[in-house]
Each structure stands twice: as structure tokens, then as C-alpha cells.
Amino acid sequence: RITSMPTSWSSGPDQTVDIGTLPGLKYDVAEIRVKAGEKVRLNFNNNDDMLHNLLIVKPGKADAIGQLAMELGLQGQEKGYVPASADVLYHTGLLQPESIEIIYFEAPSTPGKYEYVCTYPGHSQLMRGVLIVE
């Protein structure tokens, strides 16, 4: 994951997105719209009282990635519950309560509905959103 702005982004990101958490295993932003190839700065604020992460995955892959994260078992914590899969496009680390992480990425070049999901055990069925690439 890229946590420092790339030096090639001399003019900065095209868009900055702020996402936090809500009680009941929810992100506070259910939908994000970006243009294909756009440079994005994503600020993830885990303002909850439990661990969370945020993975942006290929369309239709959130269930499979959630399952792969569960299958990490005892290795899950050290891997931040981020499975090694080509279906994971971008991700934050596993954030402690009341912490923030910033990641940088270029939106996919193919338009579509890319899901974002928390893969901490028991969260992936509820804690989701959609990154719409136009």
C-alpha cells in the first residue's frame, strides 16, 4: 500500500476522499465516485472502538475476499486481514480504534462498481461501500 504521496503527483491528488466509521459495522460513506485513472488520496479514520481496515476490491469480489481473510486464521492479525489476492486492488492497514491512515492510489482505468470492505473477522458481510469508477 502507498501511504506517502507519490513524487510523480507534483500537482497533488485529483480527489481527496474522507471515510470514517459508524456504529453497527458501517463506513460513514456508502458510495464514492471517481473518474477512471484519477489520482486519489483516501483518508480512513477509524473513529470506532474496534479494529477496522478498508480494502478496495475488483467488482463482485467482496464476498470472496472476506472469506479469504477469515481463512488466514492465526496469521490474519499479522497480515492485517489482507489476503494475498489479485482481486485486492488497494488497502489500508488494520487500524486500531481512534486512528487514521492515508493511502494513495490511481483509480482503475476500467469503469465499474468496485467494492470496499472491512475484512476484520465478522465485519465483511455488513461493512461495505462502493467505489464507482466513471
mmCIF file with all atom_site columns, C-alpha atoms in Angstrom:
data_model
loop_
_atom_site.group_PDB
_atom_site.id
_atom_site.type_symbol
_atom_site.label_atom_id
_atom_site.label_alt_id
_atom_site.label_comp_id
_atom_site.label_asym_id
_atom_site.label_entity_id
_atom_site.label_seq_id
_atom_site.pdbx_PDB_ins_code
_atom_site.Cartn_x
_atom_site.Cartn_y
_atom_site.Cartn_z
_atom_site.occupancy
_atom_site.B_iso_or_equiv
_atom_site.pdbx_formal_charge
_atom_site.auth_seq_id
_atom_site.auth_comp_id
_atom_site.auth_asym_id
_atom_site.auth_atom_id
_atom_site.pdbx_PDB_model_num
ATOM 1   C CA . ARG A 1 1   ? 0.000   0.000   0.000   1.00 0.00 ? 1   ARG A CA 1
ATOM 2   C CA . ILE A 1 2   ? 1.151   3.519   -0.710  1.00 0.00 ? 2   ILE A CA 1
ATOM 3   C CA . THR A 1 3   ? 0.984   5.755   2.366   1.00 0.00 ? 3   THR A CA 1
ATOM 4   C CA . SER A 1 4   ? 3.026   8.711   1.062   1.00 0.00 ? 4   SER A CA 1
ATOM 5   C CA . MET A 1 5   ? 2.026   10.835  -1.877  1.00 0.00 ? 5   MET A CA 1
ATOM 6   C CA . PRO A 1 6   ? 3.930   9.635   -4.960  1.00 0.00 ? 6   PRO A CA 1
ATOM 7   C CA . THR A 1 7   ? 6.574   12.108  -6.096  1.00 0.00 ? 7   THR A CA 1
ATOM 8   C CA . SER A 1 8   ? 5.163   11.883  -9.626  1.00 0.00 ? 8   SER A CA 1
ATOM 9   C CA . TRP A 1 9   ? 1.965   13.554  -8.358  1.00 0.00 ? 9   TRP A CA 1
ATOM 10  C CA . SER A 1 10  ? 3.570   17.004  -8.498  1.00 0.00 ? 10  SER A CA 1
ATOM 11  C CA . SER A 1 11  ? 0.180   18.744  -8.609  1.00 0.00 ? 11  SER A CA 1
ATOM 12  C CA . GLY A 1 12  ? -1.238  16.543  -5.840  1.00 0.00 ? 12  GLY A CA 1
ATOM 13  C CA . PRO A 1 13  ? -4.228  14.210  -5.913  1.00 0.00 ? 13  PRO A CA 1
ATOM 14  C CA . ASP A 1 14  ? -7.181  14.833  -8.232  1.00 0.00 ? 14  ASP A CA 1
ATOM 15  C CA . GLN A 1 15  ? -9.576  13.976  -5.419  1.00 0.00 ? 15  GLN A CA 1
ATOM 16  C CA . THR A 1 16  ? -9.410  13.525  -1.653  1.00 0.00 ? 16  THR A CA 1
ATOM 17  C CA . VAL A 1 17  ? -11.900 11.167  -0.047  1.00 0.00 ? 17  VAL A CA 1
ATOM 18  C CA . ASP A 1 18  ? -12.626 11.043  3.689   1.00 0.00 ? 18  ASP A CA 1
ATOM 19  C CA . ILE A 1 19  ? -14.141 7.856   5.116   1.00 0.00 ? 19  ILE A CA 1
ATOM 20  C CA . GLY A 1 20  ? -14.891 7.132   8.744   1.00 0.00 ? 20  GLY A CA 1
ATOM 21  C CA . THR A 1 21  ? -16.894 4.544   10.625  1.00 0.00 ? 21  THR A CA 1
ATOM 22  C CA . LEU A 1 22  ? -20.360 4.390   12.171  1.00 0.00 ? 22  LEU A CA 1
ATOM 23  C CA . PRO A 1 23  ? -21.756 2.129   14.896  1.00 0.00 ? 23  PRO A CA 1
ATOM 24  C CA . GLY A 1 24  ? -23.133 -1.157  13.632  1.00 0.00 ? 24  GLY A CA 1
ATOM 25  C CA . LEU A 1 25  ? -20.180 -2.080  11.391  1.00 0.00 ? 25  LEU A CA 1
ATOM 26  C CA . LYS A 1 26  ? -20.643 0.610   8.765   1.00 0.00 ? 26  LYS A CA 1
ATOM 27  C CA . TYR A 1 27  ? -18.498 3.080   6.890   1.00 0.00 ? 27  TYR A CA 1
ATOM 28  C CA . ASP A 1 28  ? -19.854 6.626   7.042   1.00 0.00 ? 28  ASP A CA 1
ATOM 29  C CA . VAL A 1 29  ? -19.611 6.920   3.240   1.00 0.00 ? 29  VAL A CA 1
ATOM 30  C CA . ALA A 1 30  ? -21.553 4.299   1.272   1.00 0.00 ? 30  ALA A CA 1
ATOM 31  C CA . GLU A 1 31  ? -20.548 5.455   -2.200  1.00 0.00 ? 31  GLU A CA 1
ATOM 32  C CA . ILE A 1 32  ? -17.561 7.218   -3.749  1.00 0.00 ? 32  ILE A CA 1
ATOM 33  C CA . ARG A 1 33  ? -17.417 8.435   -7.347  1.00 0.00 ? 33  ARG A CA 1
ATOM 34  C CA . VAL A 1 34  ? -14.126 8.895   -9.179  1.00 0.00 ? 34  VAL A CA 1
ATOM 35  C CA . LYS A 1 35  ? -13.046 9.167   -12.788 1.00 0.00 ? 35  LYS A CA 1
ATOM 36  C CA . ALA A 1 36  ? -11.060 6.338   -14.368 1.00 0.00 ? 36  ALA A CA 1
ATOM 37  C CA . GLY A 1 37  ? -7.334  6.864   -13.790 1.00 0.00 ? 37  GLY A CA 1
ATOM 38  C CA . GLU A 1 38  ? -7.882  9.691   -11.300 1.00 0.00 ? 38  GLU A CA 1
ATOM 39  C CA . LYS A 1 39  ? -5.264  10.157  -8.560  1.00 0.00 ? 39  LYS A CA 1
ATOM 40  C CA . VAL A 1 40  ? -6.976  9.598   -5.207  1.00 0.00 ? 40  VAL A CA 1
ATOM 41  C CA . ARG A 1 41  ? -5.966  10.358  -1.640  1.00 0.00 ? 41  ARG A CA 1
ATOM 42  C CA . LEU A 1 42  ? -8.115  8.313   0.749   1.00 0.00 ? 42  LEU A CA 1
ATOM 43  C CA . ASN A 1 43  ? -8.186  9.327   4.413   1.00 0.00 ? 43  ASN A CA 1
ATOM 44  C CA . PHE A 1 44  ? -9.554  6.462   6.506   1.00 0.00 ? 44  PHE A CA 1
ATOM 45  C CA . ASN A 1 45  ? -10.483 7.482   10.049  1.00 0.00 ? 45  ASN A CA 1
ATOM 46  C CA . ASN A 1 46  ? -11.281 4.538   12.309  1.00 0.00 ? 46  ASN A CA 1
ATOM 47  C CA . ASN A 1 47  ? -13.270 6.562   14.819  1.00 0.00 ? 47  ASN A CA 1
ATOM 48  C CA . ASP A 1 48  ? -14.848 3.362   16.183  1.00 0.00 ? 48  ASP A CA 1
ATOM 49  C CA . ASP A 1 49  ? -13.980 1.373   19.324  1.00 0.00 ? 49  ASP A CA 1
ATOM 50  C CA . MET A 1 50  ? -12.844 -1.746  17.424  1.00 0.00 ? 50  MET A CA 1
ATOM 51  C CA . LEU A 1 51  ? -10.313 -2.713  14.739  1.00 0.00 ? 51  LEU A CA 1
ATOM 52  C CA . HIS A 1 52  ? -11.124 -1.993  11.074  1.00 0.00 ? 52  HIS A CA 1
ATOM 53  C CA . ASN A 1 53  ? -9.443  -1.901  7.684   1.00 0.00 ? 53  ASN A CA 1
ATOM 54  C CA . LEU A 1 54  ? -10.561 -0.884  4.201   1.00 0.00 ? 54  LEU A CA 1
ATOM 55  C CA . LEU A 1 55  ? -9.871  -2.944  1.082   1.00 0.00 ? 55  LEU A CA 1
ATOM 56  C CA . ILE A 1 56  ? -10.915 -1.868  -2.408  1.00 0.00 ? 56  ILE A CA 1
ATOM 57  C CA . VAL A 1 57  ? -11.547 -4.987  -4.474  1.00 0.00 ? 57  VAL A CA 1
ATOM 58  C CA . LYS A 1 58  ? -12.497 -5.915  -8.010  1.00 0.00 ? 58  LYS A CA 1
ATOM 59  C CA . PRO A 1 59  ? -16.216 -5.860  -8.873  1.00 0.00 ? 59  PRO A CA 1
ATOM 60  C CA . GLY A 1 60  ? -18.150 -8.717  -7.304  1.00 0.00 ? 60  GLY A CA 1
ATOM 61  C CA . LYS A 1 61  ? -15.209 -9.960  -5.216  1.00 0.00 ? 61  LYS A CA 1
ATOM 62  C CA . ALA A 1 62  ? -16.028 -8.648  -1.712  1.00 0.00 ? 62  ALA A CA 1
ATOM 63  C CA . ASP A 1 63  ? -17.555 -11.943 -0.516  1.00 0.00 ? 63  ASP A CA 1
ATOM 64  C CA . ALA A 1 64  ? -14.607 -13.995 -1.763  1.00 0.00 ? 64  ALA A CA 1
ATOM 65  C CA . ILE A 1 65  ? -12.065 -11.608 -0.226  1.00 0.00 ? 65  ILE A CA 1
ATOM 66  C CA . GLY A 1 66  ? -13.947 -11.616 3.088   1.00 0.00 ? 66  GLY A CA 1
ATOM 67  C CA . GLN A 1 67  ? -13.801 -15.424 3.076   1.00 0.00 ? 67  GLN A CA 1
ATOM 68  C CA . LEU A 1 68  ? -10.090 -15.461 2.224   1.00 0.00 ? 68  LEU A CA 1
ATOM 69  C CA . ALA A 1 69  ? -9.430  -13.063 5.105   1.00 0.00 ? 69  ALA A CA 1
ATOM 70  C CA . MET A 1 70  ? -11.261 -15.397 7.512   1.00 0.00 ? 70  MET A CA 1
ATOM 71  C CA . GLU A 1 71  ? -9.166  -18.310 6.247   1.00 0.00 ? 71  GLU A CA 1
ATOM 72  C CA . LEU A 1 72  ? -5.967  -16.506 7.264   1.00 0.00 ? 72  LEU A CA 1
ATOM 73  C CA . GLY A 1 73  ? -6.678  -17.768 10.784  1.00 0.00 ? 73  GLY A CA 1
ATOM 74  C CA . LEU A 1 74  ? -3.874  -17.043 13.221  1.00 0.00 ? 74  LEU A CA 1
ATOM 75  C CA . GLN A 1 75  ? -1.858  -15.261 10.502  1.00 0.00 ? 75  GLN A CA 1
ATOM 76  C CA . GLY A 1 76  ? -4.694  -12.789 9.950   1.00 0.00 ? 76  GLY A CA 1
ATOM 77  C CA . GLN A 1 77  ? -3.673  -10.282 12.592  1.00 0.00 ? 77  GLN A CA 1
ATOM 78  C CA . GLU A 1 78  ? -0.077  -10.002 11.357  1.00 0.00 ? 78  GLU A CA 1
ATOM 79  C CA . LYS A 1 79  ? -1.294  -9.634  7.758   1.00 0.00 ? 79  LYS A CA 1
ATOM 80  C CA . GLY A 1 80  ? -3.898  -7.039  8.719   1.00 0.00 ? 80  GLY A CA 1
ATOM 81  C CA . TYR A 1 81  ? -6.568  -9.437  7.409   1.00 0.00 ? 81  TYR A CA 1
ATOM 82  C CA . VAL A 1 82  ? -5.493  -8.552  3.863   1.00 0.00 ? 82  VAL A CA 1
ATOM 83  C CA . PRO A 1 83  ? -5.349  -11.763 1.833   1.00 0.00 ? 83  PRO A CA 1
ATOM 84  C CA . ALA A 1 84  ? -2.741  -12.135 -0.914  1.00 0.00 ? 84  ALA A CA 1
ATOM 85  C CA . SER A 1 85  ? -5.087  -11.938 -3.908  1.00 0.00 ? 85  SER A CA 1
ATOM 86  C CA . ALA A 1 86  ? -5.017  -10.162 -7.253  1.00 0.00 ? 86  ALA A CA 1
ATOM 87  C CA . ASP A 1 87  ? -8.636  -9.195  -6.501  1.00 0.00 ? 87  ASP A CA 1
ATOM 88  C CA . VAL A 1 88  ? -7.425  -6.772  -3.796  1.00 0.00 ? 88  VAL A CA 1
ATOM 89  C CA . LEU A 1 89  ? -6.572  -3.533  -5.584  1.00 0.00 ? 89  LEU A CA 1
ATOM 90  C CA . TYR A 1 90  ? -5.768  -1.131  -2.721  1.00 0.00 ? 90  TYR A CA 1
ATOM 91  C CA . HIS A 1 91  ? -5.958  -1.336  1.058   1.00 0.00 ? 91  HIS A CA 1
ATOM 92  C CA . THR A 1 92  ? -5.229  0.288   4.367   1.00 0.00 ? 92  THR A CA 1
ATOM 93  C CA . GLY A 1 93  ? -3.589  -1.489  7.240   1.00 0.00 ? 93  GLY A CA 1
ATOM 94  C CA . LEU A 1 94  ? -5.593  -2.825  10.169  1.00 0.00 ? 94  LEU A CA 1
ATOM 95  C CA . LEU A 1 95  ? -6.316  0.304   12.188  1.00 0.00 ? 95  LEU A CA 1
ATOM 96  C CA . GLN A 1 96  ? -6.609  0.485   15.928  1.00 0.00 ? 96  GLN A CA 1
ATOM 97  C CA . PRO A 1 97  ? -9.590  2.394   17.343  1.00 0.00 ? 97  PRO A CA 1
ATOM 98  C CA . GLU A 1 98  ? -9.315  6.171   17.041  1.00 0.00 ? 98  GLU A CA 1
ATOM 99  C CA . SER A 1 99  ? -6.540  6.068   14.426  1.00 0.00 ? 99  SER A CA 1
ATOM 100 C CA . ILE A 1 100 ? -6.183  7.333   10.855  1.00 0.00 ? 100 ILE A CA 1
ATOM 101 C CA . GLU A 1 101 ? -4.335  6.100   7.784   1.00 0.00 ? 101 GLU A CA 1
ATOM 102 C CA . ILE A 1 102 ? -3.952  7.809   4.426   1.00 0.00 ? 102 ILE A CA 1
ATOM 103 C CA . ILE A 1 103 ? -3.432  5.793   1.249   1.00 0.00 ? 103 ILE A CA 1
ATOM 104 C CA . TYR A 1 104 ? -2.820  6.964   -2.318  1.00 0.00 ? 104 TYR A CA 1
ATOM 105 C CA . PHE A 1 105 ? -3.879  5.180   -5.490  1.00 0.00 ? 105 PHE A CA 1
ATOM 106 C CA . GLU A 1 106 ? -4.851  5.707   -9.093  1.00 0.00 ? 106 GLU A CA 1
ATOM 107 C CA . ALA A 1 107 ? -8.443  4.716   -9.767  1.00 0.00 ? 107 ALA A CA 1
ATOM 108 C CA . PRO A 1 108 ? -8.827  1.717   -12.069 1.00 0.00 ? 108 PRO A CA 1
ATOM 109 C CA . SER A 1 109 ? -8.820  2.532   -15.777 1.00 0.00 ? 109 SER A CA 1
ATOM 110 C CA . THR A 1 110 ? -11.868 0.322   -16.351 1.00 0.00 ? 110 THR A CA 1
ATOM 111 C CA . PRO A 1 111 ? -15.203 1.890   -15.335 1.00 0.00 ? 111 PRO A CA 1
ATOM 112 C CA . GLY A 1 112 ? -17.313 -0.166  -12.955 1.00 0.00 ? 112 GLY A CA 1
ATOM 113 C CA . LYS A 1 113 ? -18.510 -0.653  -9.405  1.00 0.00 ? 113 LYS A CA 1
ATOM 114 C CA . TYR A 1 114 ? -15.585 -1.653  -7.199  1.00 0.00 ? 114 TYR A CA 1
ATOM 115 C CA . GLU A 1 115 ? -16.490 -2.594  -3.643  1.00 0.00 ? 115 GLU A CA 1
ATOM 116 C CA . TYR A 1 116 ? -14.705 -1.574  -0.500  1.00 0.00 ? 116 TYR A CA 1
ATOM 117 C CA . VAL A 1 117 ? -14.947 -3.830  2.509   1.00 0.00 ? 117 VAL A CA 1
ATOM 118 C CA . CYS A 1 118 ? -13.607 -4.323  6.037   1.00 0.00 ? 118 CYS A CA 1
ATOM 119 C CA . THR A 1 119 ? -12.120 -7.801  6.258   1.00 0.00 ? 119 THR A CA 1
ATOM 120 C CA . TYR A 1 120 ? -11.646 -7.988  10.012  1.00 0.00 ? 120 TYR A CA 1
ATOM 121 C CA . PRO A 1 121 ? -13.349 -11.258 11.066  1.00 0.00 ? 121 PRO A CA 1
ATOM 122 C CA . GLY A 1 122 ? -17.120 -10.920 11.191  1.00 0.00 ? 122 GLY A CA 1
ATOM 123 C CA . HIS A 1 123 ? -17.211 -7.481  9.534   1.00 0.00 ? 123 HIS A CA 1
ATOM 124 C CA . SER A 1 124 ? -17.203 -8.181  5.788   1.00 0.00 ? 124 SER A CA 1
ATOM 125 C CA . GLN A 1 125 ? -20.887 -9.025  5.441   1.00 0.00 ? 125 GLN A CA 1
ATOM 126 C CA . LEU A 1 126 ? -22.021 -5.623  6.750   1.00 0.00 ? 126 LEU A CA 1
ATOM 127 C CA . MET A 1 127 ? -19.141 -3.167  6.447   1.00 0.00 ? 127 MET A CA 1
ATOM 128 C CA . ARG A 1 128 ? -19.069 -2.277  2.761   1.00 0.00 ? 128 ARG A CA 1
ATOM 129 C CA . GLY A 1 129 ? -19.325 0.523   0.256   1.00 0.00 ? 129 GLY A CA 1
ATOM 130 C CA . VAL A 1 130 ? -18.983 1.073   -3.478  1.00 0.00 ? 130 VAL A CA 1
ATOM 131 C CA . LEU A 1 131 ? -16.272 2.919   -5.402  1.00 0.00 ? 131 LEU A CA 1
ATOM 132 C CA . ILE A 1 132 ? -17.902 3.888   -8.694  1.00 0.00 ? 132 ILE A CA 1
ATOM 133 C CA . VAL A 1 133 ? -15.350 4.447   -11.434 1.00 0.00 ? 133 VAL A CA 1
ATOM 134 C CA . GLU A 1 134 ? -16.786 6.511   -14.291 1.00 0.00 ? 134 GLU A CA 1
#
